[in-house]
Amino acid sequence: EDITAAATGHVWFQLYIYKDRAATEALVKRVEEAGCSALELTADAPILGRRERDVRNSFALPEGLWTPNLTADGQAPRPHTSSDSPFKAAIDALFYPDLSWDDVAWLTSITKLPVLIKGILRPDDAVTAIDSGAAGVIVSNHGGRQFDTAPAAIDALGPIADAIGGRGEIIVDGGIRRGADIVKAIAMGACAVQIGRPIVWGLVVDGEQGISDVLSLLRDELDLAMALAGCPSIDEITSDLLRT
């Protein structure tokens, strides 16, 4: 609610489906009432991958700090004894591990918001996502943190765009570091990109201004790359600009 009140543009909500289905539904309603314009269901993390650095460091959030939207009451779950990191144990206690296409259909049935499925890397999964009621897919390998032999998102993008054939929106998430990367993604069939790590880097360096600087750099680089490629508009970024 605080973020949507402060935001001047569209706000999407990244959702996980919990073991407590009623809590999930209540959160969806809260998201709608807050004024979010879309739901982004993360489908590639029903369980967390083996994040060895987290295990080695026994990673846990500092005492008193929790992400309140991950639990029904906003409180951190009870700690669990596990050989994994405390953070993974907490997530495993919360997230529904048997996520299936039926859950996508259920989610789209309880909300008026468009639902996009994040974590798609296969063309057949992209088609099934649209058939299950999704408005689009977000091509992503979770920043490489879930499964270290998964393909890069940019390598999966083209075949997915071909398979969907304009039936839904396609966004690519991961590896976007330059404005030229955005041009490549659009040329391969994406309608937008999502930015993760560079935003965090900007935040660490200079807070809100750092984030603004990162976005300004990407915008300027995108403008330059389009000019040098002879594209006066986004619509003119087409696949014939690419060479393998």
mmCIF file of N, CA and C in Angstrom, residues 95-202:
data_model
loop_
_atom_site.group_PDB
_atom_site.id
_atom_site.type_symbol
_atom_site.label_atom_id
_atom_site.label_comp_id
_atom_site.label_asym_id
_atom_site.label_seq_id
_atom_site.Cartn_x
_atom_site.Cartn_y
_atom_site.Cartn_z
ATOM 1 N N PHE A 95 6.239 -21.894 1.101
ATOM 2 C CA PHE A 95 5.844 -21.984 -0.302
ATOM 3 C C PHE A 95 5.222 -23.338 -0.611
ATOM 4 N N TYR A 96 4.243 -23.308 -1.498
ATOM 5 C CA TYR A 96 3.570 -24.519 -1.959
ATOM 6 C C TYR A 96 4.471 -25.223 -2.962
ATOM 7 N N PRO A 97 4.975 -26.430 -2.645
ATOM 8 C CA PRO A 97 5.993 -27.041 -3.493
ATOM 9 C C PRO A 97 5.450 -27.793 -4.699
ATOM 10 N N ASP A 98 4.150 -28.026 -4.750
ATOM 11 C CA ASP A 98 3.562 -28.844 -5.822
ATOM 12 C C ASP A 98 2.887 -27.997 -6.886
ATOM 13 N N LEU A 99 3.469 -26.844 -7.174
ATOM 14 C CA LEU A 99 2.885 -25.898 -8.122
ATOM 15 C C LEU A 99 2.674 -26.565 -9.481
ATOM 16 N N SER A 100 1.480 -26.356 -10.055
ATOM 17 C CA SER A 100 1.160 -26.959 -11.353
ATOM 18 C C SER A 100 0.343 -25.966 -12.170
ATOM 19 N N TRP A 101 0.049 -26.353 -13.407
ATOM 20 C CA TRP A 101 -0.756 -25.490 -14.273
ATOM 21 C C TRP A 101 -2.156 -25.288 -13.706
ATOM 22 N N ASP A 102 -2.662 -26.233 -12.929
ATOM 23 C CA ASP A 102 -3.970 -26.048 -12.296
ATOM 24 C C ASP A 102 -3.961 -24.850 -11.353
ATOM 25 N N ASP A 103 -2.813 -24.594 -10.733
ATOM 26 C CA ASP A 103 -2.708 -23.451 -9.833
ATOM 27 C C ASP A 103 -2.717 -22.135 -10.605
ATOM 28 N N VAL A 104 -2.174 -22.148 -11.808
ATOM 29 C CA VAL A 104 -2.248 -20.952 -12.657
ATOM 30 C C VAL A 104 -3.701 -20.672 -13.023
ATOM 31 N N ALA A 105 -4.417 -21.715 -13.405
ATOM 32 C CA ALA A 105 -5.835 -21.544 -13.723
ATOM 33 C C ALA A 105 -6.609 -21.052 -12.506
ATOM 34 N N TRP A 106 -6.282 -21.589 -11.326
ATOM 35 C CA TRP A 106 -6.945 -21.138 -10.093
ATOM 36 C C TRP A 106 -6.664 -19.658 -9.838
ATOM 37 N N LEU A 107 -5.413 -19.259 -9.987
ATOM 38 C CA LEU A 107 -5.053 -17.872 -9.722
ATOM 39 C C LEU A 107 -5.782 -16.918 -10.664
ATOM 40 N N THR A 108 -5.821 -17.254 -11.945
ATOM 41 C CA THR A 108 -6.496 -16.368 -12.888
ATOM 42 C C THR A 108 -8.002 -16.319 -12.635
ATOM 43 N N SER A 109 -8.538 -17.344 -11.963
ATOM 44 C CA SER A 109 -9.981 -17.368 -11.691
ATOM 45 C C SER A 109 -10.379 -16.510 -10.501
ATOM 46 N N ILE A 110 -9.412 -16.154 -9.632
ATOM 47 C CA ILE A 110 -9.760 -15.419 -8.415
ATOM 48 C C ILE A 110 -9.382 -13.951 -8.490
ATOM 49 N N THR A 111 -8.857 -13.504 -9.623
ATOM 50 C CA THR A 111 -8.442 -12.117 -9.716
ATOM 51 C C THR A 111 -8.886 -11.507 -11.035
ATOM 52 N N LYS A 112 -9.113 -10.221 -10.995
ATOM 53 C CA LYS A 112 -9.434 -9.488 -12.219
ATOM 54 C C LYS A 112 -8.169 -8.935 -12.877
ATOM 55 N N LEU A 113 -7.032 -9.072 -12.189
ATOM 56 C CA LEU A 113 -5.779 -8.554 -12.725
ATOM 57 C C LEU A 113 -5.179 -9.524 -13.737
ATOM 58 N N PRO A 114 -4.482 -9.012 -14.737
ATOM 59 C CA PRO A 114 -3.739 -9.909 -15.624
ATOM 60 C C PRO A 114 -2.633 -10.608 -14.851
ATOM 61 N N VAL A 115 -2.412 -11.876 -15.162
ATOM 62 C CA VAL A 115 -1.385 -12.686 -14.502
ATOM 63 C C VAL A 115 -0.313 -13.043 -15.526
ATOM 64 N N LEU A 116 0.928 -12.760 -15.201
ATOM 65 C CA LEU A 116 2.055 -13.155 -16.035
ATOM 66 C C LEU A 116 2.874 -14.181 -15.271
ATOM 67 N N ILE A 117 3.373 -15.190 -15.976
ATOM 68 C CA ILE A 117 4.091 -16.280 -15.344
ATOM 69 C C ILE A 117 5.589 -16.058 -15.524
ATOM 70 N N LYS A 118 6.293 -15.933 -14.411
ATOM 71 C CA LYS A 118 7.732 -15.654 -14.426
ATOM 72 C C LYS A 118 8.515 -16.942 -14.191
ATOM 73 N N GLY A 119 9.560 -17.133 -15.002
ATOM 74 C CA GLY A 119 10.402 -18.305 -14.860
ATOM 75 C C GLY A 119 10.235 -19.296 -15.993
ATOM 76 N N ILE A 120 9.715 -18.828 -17.121
ATOM 77 C CA ILE A 120 9.487 -19.698 -18.279
ATOM 78 C C ILE A 120 10.750 -19.742 -19.134
ATOM 79 N N LEU A 121 11.164 -20.957 -19.520
ATOM 80 C CA LEU A 121 12.346 -21.135 -20.361
ATOM 81 C C LEU A 121 12.103 -22.072 -21.537
ATOM 82 N N ARG A 122 10.906 -22.695 -21.579
ATOM 83 C CA ARG A 122 10.607 -23.654 -22.657
ATOM 84 C C ARG A 122 9.420 -23.157 -23.475
ATOM 85 N N PRO A 123 9.474 -23.312 -24.795
ATOM 86 C CA PRO A 123 8.349 -22.892 -25.636
ATOM 87 C C PRO A 123 7.044 -23.591 -25.281
ATOM 88 N N ASP A 124 7.101 -24.906 -24.985
ATOM 89 C CA ASP A 124 5.853 -25.603 -24.682
ATOM 90 C C ASP A 124 5.254 -25.120 -23.374
ATOM 91 N N ASP A 125 6.098 -24.772 -22.397
ATOM 92 C CA ASP A 125 5.583 -24.218 -21.146
ATOM 93 C C ASP A 125 4.953 -22.844 -21.383
ATOM 94 N N ALA A 126 5.548 -22.058 -22.267
ATOM 95 C CA ALA A 126 4.977 -20.744 -22.577
ATOM 96 C C ALA A 126 3.581 -20.890 -23.175
ATOM 97 N N VAL A 127 3.425 -21.832 -24.084
ATOM 98 C CA VAL A 127 2.118 -22.075 -24.697
ATOM 99 C C VAL A 127 1.115 -22.537 -23.643
ATOM 100 N N THR A 128 1.540 -23.455 -22.769
ATOM 101 C CA THR A 128 0.644 -23.943 -21.720
ATOM 102 C C THR A 128 0.249 -22.823 -20.765
ATOM 103 N N ALA A 129 1.177 -21.929 -20.467
ATOM 104 C CA ALA A 129 0.866 -20.793 -19.593
ATOM 105 C C ALA A 129 -0.256 -19.945 -20.185
ATOM 106 N N ILE A 130 -0.169 -19.659 -21.469
ATOM 107 C CA ILE A 130 -1.220 -18.869 -22.124
ATOM 108 C C ILE A 130 -2.523 -19.657 -22.153
ATOM 109 N N ASP A 131 -2.439 -20.940 -22.448
ATOM 110 C CA ASP A 131 -3.637 -21.775 -22.471
ATOM 111 C C ASP A 131 -4.287 -21.865 -21.096
ATOM 112 N N SER A 132 -3.495 -21.700 -20.027
ATOM 113 C CA SER A 132 -4.023 -21.787 -18.659
ATOM 114 C C SER A 132 -4.618 -20.474 -18.174
ATOM 115 N N GLY A 133 -4.565 -19.443 -19.010
ATOM 116 C CA GLY A 133 -5.187 -18.176 -18.658
ATOM 117 C C GLY A 133 -4.250 -17.029 -18.412
ATOM 118 N N ALA A 134 -2.944 -17.255 -18.516
ATOM 119 C CA ALA A 134 -1.990 -16.179 -18.297
ATOM 120 C C ALA A 134 -2.059 -15.151 -19.419
ATOM 121 N N ALA A 135 -1.824 -13.893 -19.066
ATOM 122 C CA ALA A 135 -1.803 -12.823 -20.065
ATOM 123 C C ALA A 135 -0.461 -12.725 -20.760
ATOM 124 N N GLY A 136 0.540 -13.376 -20.180
ATOM 125 C CA GLY A 136 1.865 -13.328 -20.775
ATOM 126 C C GLY A 136 2.845 -14.119 -19.953
ATOM 127 N N VAL A 137 4.099 -14.161 -20.436
ATOM 128 C CA VAL A 137 5.149 -14.889 -19.734
ATOM 129 C C VAL A 137 6.366 -13.993 -19.566
ATOM 130 N N ILE A 138 7.120 -14.290 -18.525
ATOM 131 C CA ILE A 138 8.375 -13.593 -18.275
ATOM 132 C C ILE A 138 9.485 -14.622 -18.384
ATOM 133 N N VAL A 139 10.271 -14.503 -19.430
ATOM 134 C CA VAL A 139 11.351 -15.447 -19.695
ATOM 135 C C VAL A 139 12.485 -15.152 -18.721
ATOM 136 N N SER A 140 12.783 -16.113 -17.852
ATOM 137 C CA SER A 140 13.745 -15.866 -16.776
ATOM 138 C C SER A 140 14.287 -17.172 -16.238
ATOM 139 N N ASN A 141 15.567 -17.157 -15.821
ATOM 140 C CA ASN A 141 16.135 -18.310 -15.123
ATOM 141 C C ASN A 141 16.429 -17.975 -13.663
ATOM 142 N N HIS A 142 15.723 -16.983 -13.134
ATOM 143 C CA HIS A 142 15.842 -16.586 -11.717
ATOM 144 C C HIS A 142 17.264 -16.101 -11.397
ATOM 145 N N GLY A 143 17.833 -15.407 -12.358
ATOM 146 C CA GLY A 143 19.177 -14.873 -12.134
ATOM 147 C C GLY A 143 20.238 -15.944 -12.007
ATOM 148 N N GLY A 144 19.942 -17.163 -12.477
ATOM 149 C CA GLY A 144 20.895 -18.255 -12.372
ATOM 150 C C GLY A 144 21.025 -18.814 -10.968
ATOM 151 N N ARG A 145 20.136 -18.422 -10.059
ATOM 152 C CA ARG A 145 20.270 -18.823 -8.656
ATOM 153 C C ARG A 145 19.467 -20.072 -8.309
ATOM 154 N N GLN A 146 18.639 -20.542 -9.239
ATOM 155 C CA GLN A 146 17.830 -21.705 -8.941
ATOM 156 C C GLN A 146 18.456 -23.003 -9.458
ATOM 157 N N PHE A 147 18.918 -22.968 -10.715
ATOM 158 C CA PHE A 147 19.439 -24.188 -11.330
ATOM 159 C C PHE A 147 20.586 -23.778 -12.235
ATOM 160 N N ASP A 148 21.804 -24.155 -11.850
ATOM 161 C CA ASP A 148 22.966 -23.546 -12.488
ATOM 162 C C ASP A 148 23.212 -24.012 -13.915
ATOM 163 N N THR A 149 22.471 -25.024 -14.399
ATOM 164 C CA THR A 149 22.637 -25.419 -15.799
ATOM 165 C C THR A 149 21.447 -25.014 -16.660
ATOM 166 N N ALA A 150 20.578 -24.168 -16.122
ATOM 167 C CA ALA A 150 19.467 -23.653 -16.922
ATOM 168 C C ALA A 150 20.000 -22.718 -18.003
ATOM 169 N N PRO A 151 19.315 -22.628 -19.145
ATOM 170 C CA PRO A 151 19.782 -21.734 -20.205
ATOM 171 C C PRO A 151 19.630 -20.267 -19.810
ATOM 172 N N ALA A 152 20.406 -19.426 -20.443
ATOM 173 C CA ALA A 152 20.243 -17.985 -20.261
ATOM 174 C C ALA A 152 18.899 -17.549 -20.824
ATOM 175 N N ALA A 153 18.304 -16.557 -20.196
ATOM 176 C CA ALA A 153 16.985 -16.100 -20.637
ATOM 177 C C ALA A 153 17.001 -15.647 -22.091
ATOM 178 N N ILE A 154 18.074 -14.960 -22.506
ATOM 179 C CA ILE A 154 18.114 -14.438 -23.870
ATOM 180 C C ILE A 154 18.159 -15.574 -24.889
ATOM 181 N N ASP A 155 18.744 -16.717 -24.516
ATOM 182 C CA ASP A 155 18.784 -17.856 -25.436
ATOM 183 C C ASP A 155 17.423 -18.530 -25.562
ATOM 184 N N ALA A 156 16.615 -18.420 -24.516
ATOM 185 C CA ALA A 156 15.289 -19.038 -24.547
ATOM 186 C C ALA A 156 14.244 -18.137 -25.189
ATOM 187 N N LEU A 157 14.533 -16.847 -25.298
ATOM 188 C CA LEU A 157 13.529 -15.864 -25.696
ATOM 189 C C LEU A 157 12.982 -16.094 -27.102
ATOM 190 N N GLY A 158 13.850 -16.243 -28.098
ATOM 191 C CA GLY A 158 13.394 -16.361 -29.477
ATOM 192 C C GLY A 158 12.451 -17.525 -29.714
ATOM 193 N N PRO A 159 12.815 -18.740 -29.309
ATOM 194 C CA PRO A 159 11.899 -19.874 -29.495
ATOM 195 C C PRO A 159 10.571 -19.703 -28.779
ATOM 196 N N ILE A 160 10.587 -19.059 -27.615
ATOM 197 C CA ILE A 160 9.326 -18.827 -26.896
ATOM 198 C C ILE A 160 8.454 -17.838 -27.655
ATOM 199 N N ALA A 161 9.060 -16.779 -28.180
ATOM 200 C CA ALA A 161 8.285 -15.806 -28.962
ATOM 201 C C ALA A 161 7.667 -16.469 -30.182
ATOM 202 N N ASP A 162 8.408 -17.339 -30.833
ATOM 203 C CA ASP A 162 7.865 -18.045 -31.990
ATOM 204 C C ASP A 162 6.702 -18.940 -31.600
ATOM 205 N N ALA A 163 6.822 -19.608 -30.453
ATOM 206 C CA ALA A 163 5.782 -20.544 -30.029
ATOM 207 C C ALA A 163 4.494 -19.831 -29.628
ATOM 208 N N ILE A 164 4.618 -18.705 -28.968
ATOM 209 C CA ILE A 164 3.421 -17.975 -28.530
ATOM 210 C C ILE A 164 2.727 -17.314 -29.714
ATOM 211 N N GLY A 165 3.505 -16.815 -30.637
ATOM 212 C CA GLY A 165 2.929 -16.258 -31.848
ATOM 213 C C GLY A 165 1.978 -15.101 -31.622
ATOM 214 N N GLY A 166 2.299 -14.225 -30.678
ATOM 215 C CA GLY A 166 1.483 -13.041 -30.456
ATOM 216 C C GLY A 166 0.256 -13.249 -29.589
ATOM 217 N N ARG A 167 0.097 -14.419 -29.000
ATOM 218 C CA ARG A 167 -1.085 -14.695 -28.178
ATOM 219 C C ARG A 167 -0.988 -14.088 -26.786
ATOM 220 N N GLY A 168 0.184 -13.658 -26.369
ATOM 221 C CA GLY A 168 0.362 -13.067 -25.042
ATOM 222 C C GLY A 168 1.605 -12.201 -25.017
ATOM 223 N N GLU A 169 1.739 -11.439 -23.946
ATOM 224 C CA GLU A 169 2.902 -10.564 -23.812
ATOM 225 C C GLU A 169 4.132 -11.387 -23.418
ATOM 226 N N ILE A 170 5.305 -10.944 -23.887
ATOM 227 C CA ILE A 170 6.559 -11.607 -23.552
ATOM 228 C C ILE A 170 7.527 -10.568 -22.992
ATOM 229 N N ILE A 171 8.010 -10.844 -21.792
ATOM 230 C CA ILE A 171 8.997 -9.987 -21.140
ATOM 231 C C ILE A 171 10.210 -10.853 -20.853
ATOM 232 N N VAL A 172 11.400 -10.271 -20.914
ATOM 233 C CA VAL A 172 12.610 -11.031 -20.584
ATOM 234 C C VAL A 172 13.242 -10.423 -19.340
ATOM 235 N N ASP A 173 13.687 -11.294 -18.450
ATOM 236 C CA ASP A 173 14.248 -10.893 -17.166
ATOM 237 C C ASP A 173 15.601 -11.563 -16.986
ATOM 238 N N GLY A 174 16.630 -10.749 -16.765
ATOM 239 C CA GLY A 174 17.943 -11.323 -16.501
ATOM 240 C C GLY A 174 18.973 -10.969 -17.551
ATOM 241 N N GLY A 175 20.118 -10.491 -17.115
ATOM 242 C CA GLY A 175 21.233 -10.239 -18.015
ATOM 243 C C GLY A 175 21.185 -8.914 -18.762
ATOM 244 N N ILE A 176 20.190 -8.095 -18.511
ATOM 245 C CA ILE A 176 20.115 -6.796 -19.189
ATOM 246 C C ILE A 176 21.051 -5.827 -18.477
ATOM 247 N N ARG A 177 22.115 -5.449 -19.144
ATOM 248 C CA ARG A 177 23.120 -4.578 -18.542
ATOM 249 C C ARG A 177 23.364 -3.304 -19.344
ATOM 250 N N ARG A 178 22.954 -3.283 -20.604
ATOM 251 C CA ARG A 178 23.187 -2.138 -21.481
ATOM 252 C C ARG A 178 21.936 -1.852 -22.296
ATOM 253 N N GLY A 179 21.856 -0.630 -22.808
ATOM 254 C CA GLY A 179 20.738 -0.295 -23.665
ATOM 255 C C GLY A 179 20.685 -1.164 -24.898
ATOM 256 N N ALA A 180 21.852 -1.553 -25.421
ATOM 257 C CA ALA A 180 21.884 -2.437 -26.587
ATOM 258 C C ALA A 180 21.260 -3.791 -26.269
ATOM 259 N N ASP A 181 21.363 -4.236 -25.008
ATOM 260 C CA ASP A 181 20.724 -5.498 -24.619
ATOM 261 C C ASP A 181 19.202 -5.390 -24.754
ATOM 262 N N ILE A 182 18.662 -4.230 -24.466
ATOM 263 C CA ILE A 182 17.216 -4.027 -24.594
ATOM 264 C C ILE A 182 16.803 -4.106 -26.060
ATOM 265 N N VAL A 183 17.608 -3.509 -26.932
ATOM 266 C CA VAL A 183 17.325 -3.586 -28.370
ATOM 267 C C VAL A 183 17.313 -5.037 -28.832
ATOM 268 N N LYS A 184 18.303 -5.806 -28.398
ATOM 269 C CA LYS A 184 18.369 -7.220 -28.791
ATOM 270 C C LYS A 184 17.135 -7.971 -28.304
ATOM 271 N N ALA A 185 16.741 -7.723 -27.057
ATOM 272 C CA ALA A 185 15.591 -8.434 -26.493
ATOM 273 C C ALA A 185 14.315 -8.118 -27.253
ATOM 274 N N ILE A 186 14.118 -6.852 -27.585
ATOM 275 C CA ILE A 186 12.920 -6.470 -28.337
ATOM 276 C C ILE A 186 12.955 -7.082 -29.730
ATOM 277 N N ALA A 187 14.129 -7.076 -30.348
ATOM 278 C CA ALA A 187 14.252 -7.664 -31.685
ATOM 279 C C ALA A 187 13.952 -9.160 -31.669
ATOM 280 N N MET A 188 14.168 -9.811 -30.529
ATOM 281 C CA MET A 188 13.923 -11.247 -30.430
ATOM 282 C C MET A 188 12.497 -11.574 -29.998
ATOM 283 N N GLY A 189 11.676 -10.540 -29.767
ATOM 284 C CA GLY A 189 10.271 -10.794 -29.496
ATOM 285 C C GLY A 189 9.739 -10.300 -28.179
ATOM 286 N N ALA A 190 10.580 -9.702 -27.334
ATOM 287 C CA ALA A 190 10.095 -9.180 -26.050
ATOM 288 C C ALA A 190 9.403 -7.838 -26.250
ATOM 289 N N CYS A 191 8.383 -7.594 -25.425
ATOM 290 C CA CYS A 191 7.747 -6.273 -25.445
ATOM 291 C C CYS A 191 8.331 -5.372 -24.364
ATOM 292 N N ALA A 192 9.083 -5.945 -23.428
ATOM 293 C CA ALA A 192 9.687 -5.177 -22.338
ATOM 294 C C ALA A 192 10.764 -6.031 -21.698
ATOM 295 N N VAL A 193 11.592 -5.389 -20.887
ATOM 296 C CA VAL A 193 12.601 -6.102 -20.110
ATOM 297 C C VAL A 193 12.430 -5.745 -18.644
ATOM 298 N N GLN A 194 12.919 -6.626 -17.781
ATOM 299 C CA GLN A 194 12.949 -6.329 -16.355
ATOM 300 C C GLN A 194 14.404 -6.231 -15.900
ATOM 301 N N ILE A 195 14.659 -5.310 -14.991
ATOM 302 C CA ILE A 195 16.010 -5.027 -14.522
ATOM 303 C C ILE A 195 16.101 -5.421 -13.052
ATOM 304 N N GLY A 196 17.090 -6.255 -12.716
ATOM 305 C CA GLY A 196 17.233 -6.699 -11.337
ATOM 306 C C GLY A 196 18.495 -6.179 -10.682
ATOM 307 N N ARG A 197 19.616 -6.867 -10.890
ATOM 308 C CA ARG A 197 20.851 -6.522 -10.183
ATOM 309 C C ARG A 197 21.293 -5.070 -10.379
ATOM 310 N N PRO A 198 21.235 -4.506 -11.603
ATOM 311 C CA PRO A 198 21.687 -3.115 -11.744
ATOM 312 C C PRO A 198 20.911 -2.137 -10.848
ATOM 313 N N ILE A 199 19.631 -2.418 -10.611
ATOM 314 C CA ILE A 199 18.855 -1.561 -9.721
ATOM 315 C C ILE A 199 19.403 -1.651 -8.300
ATOM 316 N N VAL A 200 19.733 -2.878 -7.867
ATOM 317 C CA VAL A 200 20.288 -3.058 -6.521
ATOM 318 C C VAL A 200 21.651 -2.375 -6.413
ATOM 319 N N TRP A 201 22.458 -2.507 -7.459
ATOM 320 C CA TRP A 201 23.764 -1.843 -7.429
ATOM 321 C C TRP A 201 23.600 -0.330 -7.286
ATOM 322 N N GLY A 202 22.673 0.248 -8.046
ATOM 323 C CA GLY A 202 22.440 1.681 -7.942
ATOM 324 C C GLY A 202 21.960 2.078 -6.562
#
